[in-house]
Coordinates of C-alpha atoms and ligand atoms in Angstrom, one line a residue:
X18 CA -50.9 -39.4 126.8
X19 CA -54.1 -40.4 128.0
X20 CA -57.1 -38.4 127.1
X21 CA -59.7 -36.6 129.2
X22 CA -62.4 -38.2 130.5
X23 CA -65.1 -35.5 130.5
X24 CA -69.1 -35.5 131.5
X25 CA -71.3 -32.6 130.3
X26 CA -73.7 -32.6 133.1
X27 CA -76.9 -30.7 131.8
X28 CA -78.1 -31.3 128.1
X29 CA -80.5 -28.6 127.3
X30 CA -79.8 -26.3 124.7
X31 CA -76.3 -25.3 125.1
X32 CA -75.2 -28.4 127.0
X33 CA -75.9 -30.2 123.9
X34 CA -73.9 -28.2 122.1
X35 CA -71.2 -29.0 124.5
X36 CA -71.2 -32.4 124.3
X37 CA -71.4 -32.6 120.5
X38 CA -68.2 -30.5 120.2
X39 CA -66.4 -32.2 123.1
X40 CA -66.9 -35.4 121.4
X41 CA -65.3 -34.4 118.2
X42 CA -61.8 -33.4 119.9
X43 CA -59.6 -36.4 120.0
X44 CA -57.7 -35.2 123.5
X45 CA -61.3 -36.2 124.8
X46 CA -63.5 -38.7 125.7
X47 CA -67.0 -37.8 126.0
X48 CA -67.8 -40.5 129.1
X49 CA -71.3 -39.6 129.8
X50 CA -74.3 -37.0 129.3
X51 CA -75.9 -36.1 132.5
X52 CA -79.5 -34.5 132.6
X53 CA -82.5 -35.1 135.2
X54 CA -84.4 -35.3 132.0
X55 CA -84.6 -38.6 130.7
X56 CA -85.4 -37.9 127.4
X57 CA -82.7 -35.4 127.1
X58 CA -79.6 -37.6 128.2
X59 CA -81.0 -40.7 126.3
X60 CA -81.1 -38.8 122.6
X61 CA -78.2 -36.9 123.3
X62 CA -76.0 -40.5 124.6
X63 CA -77.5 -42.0 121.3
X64 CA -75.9 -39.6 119.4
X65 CA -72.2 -39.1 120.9
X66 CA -71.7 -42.6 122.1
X67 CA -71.4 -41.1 125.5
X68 CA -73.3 -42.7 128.6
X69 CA -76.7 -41.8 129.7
X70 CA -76.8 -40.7 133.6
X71 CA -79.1 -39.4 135.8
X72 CA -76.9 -38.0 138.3
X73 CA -73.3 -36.7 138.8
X74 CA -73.3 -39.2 141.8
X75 CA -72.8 -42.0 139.5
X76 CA -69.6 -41.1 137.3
X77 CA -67.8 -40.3 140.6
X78 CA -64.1 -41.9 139.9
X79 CA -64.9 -42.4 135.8
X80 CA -64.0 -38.9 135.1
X81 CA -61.4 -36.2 135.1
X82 CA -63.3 -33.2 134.5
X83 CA -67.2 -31.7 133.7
X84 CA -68.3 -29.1 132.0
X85 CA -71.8 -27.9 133.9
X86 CA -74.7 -26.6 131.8
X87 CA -77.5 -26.6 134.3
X88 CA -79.3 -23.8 134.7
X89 CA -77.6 -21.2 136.9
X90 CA -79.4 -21.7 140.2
X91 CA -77.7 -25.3 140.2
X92 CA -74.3 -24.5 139.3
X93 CA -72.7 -24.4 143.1
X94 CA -74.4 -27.3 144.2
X95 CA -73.2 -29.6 140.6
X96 CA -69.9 -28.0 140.6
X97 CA -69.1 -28.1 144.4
X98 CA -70.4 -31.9 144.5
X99 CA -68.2 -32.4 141.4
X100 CA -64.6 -30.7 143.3
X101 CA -65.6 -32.4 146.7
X102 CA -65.2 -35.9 144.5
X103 CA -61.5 -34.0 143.1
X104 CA -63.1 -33.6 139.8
X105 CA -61.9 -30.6 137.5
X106 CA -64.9 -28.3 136.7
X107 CA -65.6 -25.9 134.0
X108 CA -68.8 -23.7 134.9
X109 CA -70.6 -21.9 132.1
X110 CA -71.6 -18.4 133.1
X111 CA -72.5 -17.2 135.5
X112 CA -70.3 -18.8 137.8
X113 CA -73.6 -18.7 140.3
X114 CA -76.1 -16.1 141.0
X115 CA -74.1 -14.8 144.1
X116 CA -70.6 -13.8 144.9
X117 CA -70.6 -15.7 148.3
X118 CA -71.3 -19.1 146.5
X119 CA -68.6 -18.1 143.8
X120 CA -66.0 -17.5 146.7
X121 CA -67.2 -21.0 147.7
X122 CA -65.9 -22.5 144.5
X123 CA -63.1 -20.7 144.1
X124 CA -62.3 -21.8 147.6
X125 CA -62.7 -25.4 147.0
X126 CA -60.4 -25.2 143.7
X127 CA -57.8 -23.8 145.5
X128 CA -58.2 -26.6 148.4
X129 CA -58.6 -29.3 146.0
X130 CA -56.1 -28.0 143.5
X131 CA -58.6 -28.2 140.8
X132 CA -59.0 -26.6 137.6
X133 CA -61.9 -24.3 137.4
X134 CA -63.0 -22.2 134.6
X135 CA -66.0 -20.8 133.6
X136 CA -67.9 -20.1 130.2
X137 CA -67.6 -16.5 129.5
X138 CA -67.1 -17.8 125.8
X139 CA -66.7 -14.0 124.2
X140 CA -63.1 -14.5 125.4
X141 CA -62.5 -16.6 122.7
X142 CA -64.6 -14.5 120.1
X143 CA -61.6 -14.4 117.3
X144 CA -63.2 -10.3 117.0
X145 CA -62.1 -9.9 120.6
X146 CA -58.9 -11.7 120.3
X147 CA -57.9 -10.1 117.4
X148 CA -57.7 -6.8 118.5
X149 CA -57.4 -7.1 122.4
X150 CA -53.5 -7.0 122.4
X151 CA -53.8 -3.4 121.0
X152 CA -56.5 -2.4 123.4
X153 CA -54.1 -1.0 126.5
X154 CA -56.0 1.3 128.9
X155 CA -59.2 1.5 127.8
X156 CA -60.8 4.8 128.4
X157 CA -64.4 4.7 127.9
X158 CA -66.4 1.4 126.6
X159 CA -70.0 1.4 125.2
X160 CA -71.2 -2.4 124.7
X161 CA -74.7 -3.4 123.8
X162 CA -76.0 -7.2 123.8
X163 CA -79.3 -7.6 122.8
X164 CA -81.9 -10.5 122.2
X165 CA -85.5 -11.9 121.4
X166 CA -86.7 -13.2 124.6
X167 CA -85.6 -17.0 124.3
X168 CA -87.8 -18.2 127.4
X169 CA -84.8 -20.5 129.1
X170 CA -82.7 -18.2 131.9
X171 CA -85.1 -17.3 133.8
X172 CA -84.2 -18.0 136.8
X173 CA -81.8 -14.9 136.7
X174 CA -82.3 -11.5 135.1
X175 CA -80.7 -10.3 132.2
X176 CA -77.7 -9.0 134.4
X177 CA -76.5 -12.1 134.9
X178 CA -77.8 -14.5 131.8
X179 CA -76.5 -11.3 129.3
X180 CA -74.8 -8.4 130.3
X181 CA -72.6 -10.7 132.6
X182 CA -70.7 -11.5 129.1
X183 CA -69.4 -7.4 129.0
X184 CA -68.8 -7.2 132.2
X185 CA -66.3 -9.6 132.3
X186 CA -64.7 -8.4 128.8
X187 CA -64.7 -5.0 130.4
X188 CA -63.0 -6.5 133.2
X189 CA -60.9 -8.1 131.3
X190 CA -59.5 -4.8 129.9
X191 CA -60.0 -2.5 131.9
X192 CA -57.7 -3.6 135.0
X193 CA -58.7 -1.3 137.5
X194 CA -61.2 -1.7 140.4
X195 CA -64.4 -0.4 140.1
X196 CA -65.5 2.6 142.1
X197 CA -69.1 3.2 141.3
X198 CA -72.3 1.8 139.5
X199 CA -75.1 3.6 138.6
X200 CA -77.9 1.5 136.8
X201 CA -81.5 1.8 135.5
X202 CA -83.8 -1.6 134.5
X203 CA -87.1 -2.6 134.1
X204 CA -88.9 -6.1 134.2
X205 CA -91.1 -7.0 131.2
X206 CA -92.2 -10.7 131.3
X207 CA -91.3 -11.8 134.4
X208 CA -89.9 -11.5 138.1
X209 CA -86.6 -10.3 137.3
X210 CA -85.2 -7.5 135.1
X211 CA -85.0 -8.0 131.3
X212 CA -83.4 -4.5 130.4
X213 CA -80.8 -2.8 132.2
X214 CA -78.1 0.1 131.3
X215 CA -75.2 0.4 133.6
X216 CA -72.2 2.5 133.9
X217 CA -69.4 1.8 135.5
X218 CA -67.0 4.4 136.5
X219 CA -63.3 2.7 137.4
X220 CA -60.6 3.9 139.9
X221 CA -58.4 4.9 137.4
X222 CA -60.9 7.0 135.5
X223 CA -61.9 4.4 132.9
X224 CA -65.8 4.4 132.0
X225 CA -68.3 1.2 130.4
X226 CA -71.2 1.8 129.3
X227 CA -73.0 -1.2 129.1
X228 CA -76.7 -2.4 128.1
X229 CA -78.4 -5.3 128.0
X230 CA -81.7 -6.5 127.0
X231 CA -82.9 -9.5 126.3
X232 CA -87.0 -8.8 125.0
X233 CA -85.5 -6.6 121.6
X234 CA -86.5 -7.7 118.2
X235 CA -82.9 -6.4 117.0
X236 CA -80.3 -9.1 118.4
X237 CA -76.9 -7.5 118.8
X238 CA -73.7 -7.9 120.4
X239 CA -71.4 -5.0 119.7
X240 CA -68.5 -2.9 121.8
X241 CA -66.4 -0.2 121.2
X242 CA -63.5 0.5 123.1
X243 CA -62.0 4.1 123.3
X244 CA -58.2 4.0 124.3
X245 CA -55.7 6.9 124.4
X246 CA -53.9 5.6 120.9
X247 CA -56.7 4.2 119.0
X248 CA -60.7 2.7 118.7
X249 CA -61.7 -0.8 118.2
X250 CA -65.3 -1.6 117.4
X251 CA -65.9 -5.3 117.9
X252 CA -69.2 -7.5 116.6
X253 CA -69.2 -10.5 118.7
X254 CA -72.3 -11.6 116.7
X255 CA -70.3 -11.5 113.2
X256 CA -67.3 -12.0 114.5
X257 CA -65.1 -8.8 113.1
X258 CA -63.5 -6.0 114.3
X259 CA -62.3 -2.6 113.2
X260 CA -59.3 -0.8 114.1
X261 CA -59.2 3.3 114.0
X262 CA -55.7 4.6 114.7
X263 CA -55.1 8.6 114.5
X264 CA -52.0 9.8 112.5
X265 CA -49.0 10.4 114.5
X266 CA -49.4 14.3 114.5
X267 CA -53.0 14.1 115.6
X268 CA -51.6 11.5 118.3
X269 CA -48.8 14.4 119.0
X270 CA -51.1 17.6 119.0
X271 CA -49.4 18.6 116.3
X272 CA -52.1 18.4 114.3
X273 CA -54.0 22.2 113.9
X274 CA -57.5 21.9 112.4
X275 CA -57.6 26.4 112.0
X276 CA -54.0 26.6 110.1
X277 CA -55.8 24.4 107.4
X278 CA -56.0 25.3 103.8
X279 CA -59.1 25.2 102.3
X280 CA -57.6 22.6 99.4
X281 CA -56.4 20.3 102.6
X282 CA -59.8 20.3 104.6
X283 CA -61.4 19.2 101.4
X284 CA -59.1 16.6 100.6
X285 CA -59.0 15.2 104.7
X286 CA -63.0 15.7 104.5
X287 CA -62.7 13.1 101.7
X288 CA -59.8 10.9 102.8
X289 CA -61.1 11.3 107.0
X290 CA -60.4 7.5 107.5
X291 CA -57.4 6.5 105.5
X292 CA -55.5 9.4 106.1
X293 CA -56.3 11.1 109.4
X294 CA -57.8 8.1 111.3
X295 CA -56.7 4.9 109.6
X296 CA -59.5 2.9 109.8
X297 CA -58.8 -1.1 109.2
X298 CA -60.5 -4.6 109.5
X299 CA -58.6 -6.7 111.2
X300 CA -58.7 -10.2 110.0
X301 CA -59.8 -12.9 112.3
X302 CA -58.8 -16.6 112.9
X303 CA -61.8 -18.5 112.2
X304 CA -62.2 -20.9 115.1
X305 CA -65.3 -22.1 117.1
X306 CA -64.7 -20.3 120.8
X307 CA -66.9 -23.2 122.7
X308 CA -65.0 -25.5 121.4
X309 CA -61.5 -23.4 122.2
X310 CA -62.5 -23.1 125.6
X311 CA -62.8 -27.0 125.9
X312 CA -59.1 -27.0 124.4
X313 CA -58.5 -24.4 127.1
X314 CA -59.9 -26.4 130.1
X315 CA -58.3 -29.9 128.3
X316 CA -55.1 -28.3 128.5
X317 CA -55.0 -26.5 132.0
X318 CA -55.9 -30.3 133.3
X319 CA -53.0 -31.7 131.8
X320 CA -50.3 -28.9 132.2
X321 CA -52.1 -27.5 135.3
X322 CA -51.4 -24.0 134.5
X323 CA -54.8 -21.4 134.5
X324 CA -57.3 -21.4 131.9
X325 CA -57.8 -18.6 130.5
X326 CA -61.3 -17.7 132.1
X327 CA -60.4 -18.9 135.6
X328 CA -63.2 -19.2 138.6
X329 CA -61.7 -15.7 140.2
X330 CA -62.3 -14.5 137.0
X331 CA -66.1 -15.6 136.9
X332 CA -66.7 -14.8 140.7
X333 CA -65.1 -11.0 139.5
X334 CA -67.7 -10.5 137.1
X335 CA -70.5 -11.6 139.3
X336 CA -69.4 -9.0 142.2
X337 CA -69.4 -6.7 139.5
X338 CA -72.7 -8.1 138.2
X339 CA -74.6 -7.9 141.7
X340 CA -73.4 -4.1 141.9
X341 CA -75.5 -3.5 138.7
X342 CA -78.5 -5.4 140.3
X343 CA -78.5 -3.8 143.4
X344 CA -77.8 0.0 141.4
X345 CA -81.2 -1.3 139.2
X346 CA -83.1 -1.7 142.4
X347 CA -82.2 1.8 144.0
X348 CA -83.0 3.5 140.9
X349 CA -86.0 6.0 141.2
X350 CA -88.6 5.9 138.8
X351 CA -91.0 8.5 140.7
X352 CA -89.7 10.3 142.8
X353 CA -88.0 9.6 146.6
X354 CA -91.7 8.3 147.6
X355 CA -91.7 5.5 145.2
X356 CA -88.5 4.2 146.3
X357 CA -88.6 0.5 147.1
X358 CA -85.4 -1.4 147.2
X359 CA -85.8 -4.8 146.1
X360 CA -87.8 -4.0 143.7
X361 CA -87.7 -3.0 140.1
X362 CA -89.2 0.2 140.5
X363 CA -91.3 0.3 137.1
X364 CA -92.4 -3.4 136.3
X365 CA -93.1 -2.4 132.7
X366 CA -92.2 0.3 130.1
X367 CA -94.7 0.6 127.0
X368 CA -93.2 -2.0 124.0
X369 CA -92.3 0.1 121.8
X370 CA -89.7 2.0 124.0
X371 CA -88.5 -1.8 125.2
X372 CA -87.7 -2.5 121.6
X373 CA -86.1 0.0 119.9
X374 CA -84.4 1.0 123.4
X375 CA -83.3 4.6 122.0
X376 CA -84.0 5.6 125.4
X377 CA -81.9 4.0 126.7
X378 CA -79.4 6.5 127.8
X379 CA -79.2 8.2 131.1
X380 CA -78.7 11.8 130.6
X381 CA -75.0 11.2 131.6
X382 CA -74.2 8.5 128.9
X383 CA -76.2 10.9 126.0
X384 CA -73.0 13.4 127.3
X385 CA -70.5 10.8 127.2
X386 CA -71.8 9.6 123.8
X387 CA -71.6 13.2 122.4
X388 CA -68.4 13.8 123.7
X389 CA -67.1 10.7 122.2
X390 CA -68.6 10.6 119.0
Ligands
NAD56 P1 -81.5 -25.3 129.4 O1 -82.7 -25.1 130.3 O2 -81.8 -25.4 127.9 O3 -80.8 -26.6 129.8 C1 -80.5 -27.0 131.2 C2 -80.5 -28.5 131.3 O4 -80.0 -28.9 132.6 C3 -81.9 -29.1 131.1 O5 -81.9 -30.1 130.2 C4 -82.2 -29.6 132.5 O6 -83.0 -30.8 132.5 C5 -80.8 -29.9 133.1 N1 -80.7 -30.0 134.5 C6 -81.2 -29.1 135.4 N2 -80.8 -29.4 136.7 C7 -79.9 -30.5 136.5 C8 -79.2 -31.2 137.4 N3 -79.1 -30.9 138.8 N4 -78.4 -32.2 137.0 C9 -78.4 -32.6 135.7 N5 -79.2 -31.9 134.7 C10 -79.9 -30.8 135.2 O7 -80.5 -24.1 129.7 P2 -79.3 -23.5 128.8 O8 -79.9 -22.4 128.0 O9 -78.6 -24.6 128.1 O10 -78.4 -22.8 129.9 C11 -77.7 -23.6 130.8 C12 -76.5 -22.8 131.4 O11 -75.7 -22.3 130.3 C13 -77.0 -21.5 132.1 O12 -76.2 -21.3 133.2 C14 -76.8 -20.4 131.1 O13 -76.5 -19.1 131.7 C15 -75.5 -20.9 130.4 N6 -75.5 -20.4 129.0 C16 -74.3 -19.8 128.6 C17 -74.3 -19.3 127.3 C18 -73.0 -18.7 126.8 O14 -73.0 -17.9 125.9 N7 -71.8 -19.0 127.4 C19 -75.4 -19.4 126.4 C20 -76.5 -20.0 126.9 C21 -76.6 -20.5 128.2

């Protein structure tokens, strides 16, 4: 079988990575790098063997599929260039900035009959794929993804460069439209919003709570996931979960806290989470997920069935995303007076509050969180 000829077409920071990973996997061949930056596509082709090129122009009929790493503003005009040409496209996230130009894409795969897939990479955590088979109607999520400011994604907020990657987990689980948003944000260093905490409330009752910030001195990337049988608490960033599973009497409601002895409440205080709720680690397949998602795309190519992030997928998360965004922007700060859509209403919040973020919560989610915990 002959392998894949594949471009990564933008070689900044994570395109690098792309390329360095796509060369090592022997279904592969790394063709070229592509990057507007001459100096980028040069050091990069000196080090994989691949090509240097300007321009996606100039591989047209040399390769099967791309993986794009521009920076999001690019991504329909790279990717729909690519599809027009009948090349397979994997899009790192976001899809784009705006549902209408991801309905474009997903448009042209279908026309084309092209794979496309885009990089929402936490799919292949091995926390999240440990656990998610046991995850079955999700009730209530809380994630959190935080960051130091890293000065590259700015041409989108941190809806789309950071929470984007929960709301598509979330989506992922929870398989339910969503009814309503409601948001607060604020802008710190530049035009667009660099903390944000959503709630989404689904049709079929299902709540995420989900923040995002990307100026926090704390980096994190956590989520918990409440379902009617048991709790899962994943970290993306170490790459473990934890499994808490209520005995079957508690399960039942057979389970009666005030008929307790005195003797059993003190041994339950001490044995809470072996005996009551099983806690567990659940042991996860080390693996490298950017690289399994270039296993994934190799393999939808040659089998043509769907990846397992698929462009509907990506354009899903984005709808979802511009929800958020446009819940952020309605949000009053001061009163009706101060209301101005299209705007973050309060531009800045004093530093300590942005980093610590322990105001966070809406009054709601403080509710929700008591009620849950
Ligand atoms: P970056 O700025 O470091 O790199 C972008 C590169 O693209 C630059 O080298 C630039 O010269 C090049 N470029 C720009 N326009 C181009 C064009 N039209 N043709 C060829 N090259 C072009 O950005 P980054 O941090 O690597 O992010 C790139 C994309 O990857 C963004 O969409 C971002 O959201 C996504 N990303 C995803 C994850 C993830 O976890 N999946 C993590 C980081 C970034």
């Amino acid at each position: 079988m002959s392998r894949l000829r594949l471009a990564v077409i933008g070689v900044g920071h994570l395109g690098k990575i792309h390329a360095k990973l796509a060369a090592g996997i022997p279904e592969i061949e790394l063709v070229a790098v592509v990057d507007s930056r001459p100096e980028a596509r040069e050091a990069l082709a000196k080090e994989t063997g691949a090509r240097p090129v300007a321009h996606v122009r100039e591989l047209i009929g040399e390769i099967d599929g791309a993986v794009v790493v521009t920076p999001t503003v690019t991504h329909f005009d790279v990717a729909s260039e690519l599809m027009r040409a009948g090349v397979h496209v994997f899009v790192e996230k976001p899809i784009t900035p705006t549902v209408r130009e991801a309905d474009e894409l997903v448009q042209l795969a279908r026309r084309r009959q092209l794979v496309l897939q885009v990089g929402h990479v936490e799919r292949f955590n091995p926390a999240l794929v440990s656990v998610q088979d046991r995850l079955q109607e999700p009730k209530f999520i809380e994630a959190r993804r935080q960051s130091g400011f890293t000065f590259r994604s700015t041409d989108v907020g941190v809806i789309m460069d950071l929470m984007i990657h929960d709301i598509d987990v979330v989506l992922s689980l929870v398989k339910a439209p969503l009814a309503c948003v409601d948001a607060v944000g604020v802008s710190v260093l530049g035009d667009h919003e660099d903390m944000v905490s959503a709630r989404l409330h689904f049709a079929n009752g299902a709540v995420a709570n989900i923040t995002a910030s990307r100026t926090s001195y704390a980096p994190a990337r956590t989520m918990q996931v409440y379902t009617p049988t048991r709790f899962a608490s994943i970290d993306f960033a170490s790459r473990k979960a934890t499994i808490v599973e209520p005995r079957l009497d508690l399960l039942q409601r057979d389970f009666h806290l005030n008929d307790l002895s005195e003797a059993t409440r003190s041994h339950l205080r001490e044995q809470l989470f072996s005996e009551l709720l099983v806690k567990s680690e659940v042991p996860a397949v080390e693996s490298n997920a950017i690289e399994q998602e270039q296993r994934d795309f190799a393999e939808a190519i040659r089998t043509g069935r769907q990846p397992r992030v698929t462009g509907v997928d990506g354009r899903d998360a984005v709808a979802v995303a511009e929800r958020v965004l446009s819940a952020v922007r309605q949000h009053q700060w001061d009163g009706a007076d101060s209301r101005r859509v299209g705007h973050l209403a309060s531009p800045m919040l004093p530093l300590p509050m942005v980093a610590t973020m322990d105001d966070w919560a809406t009054d709601d989610t403080v509710i929700l969180r008591r009620k849950a915990g």
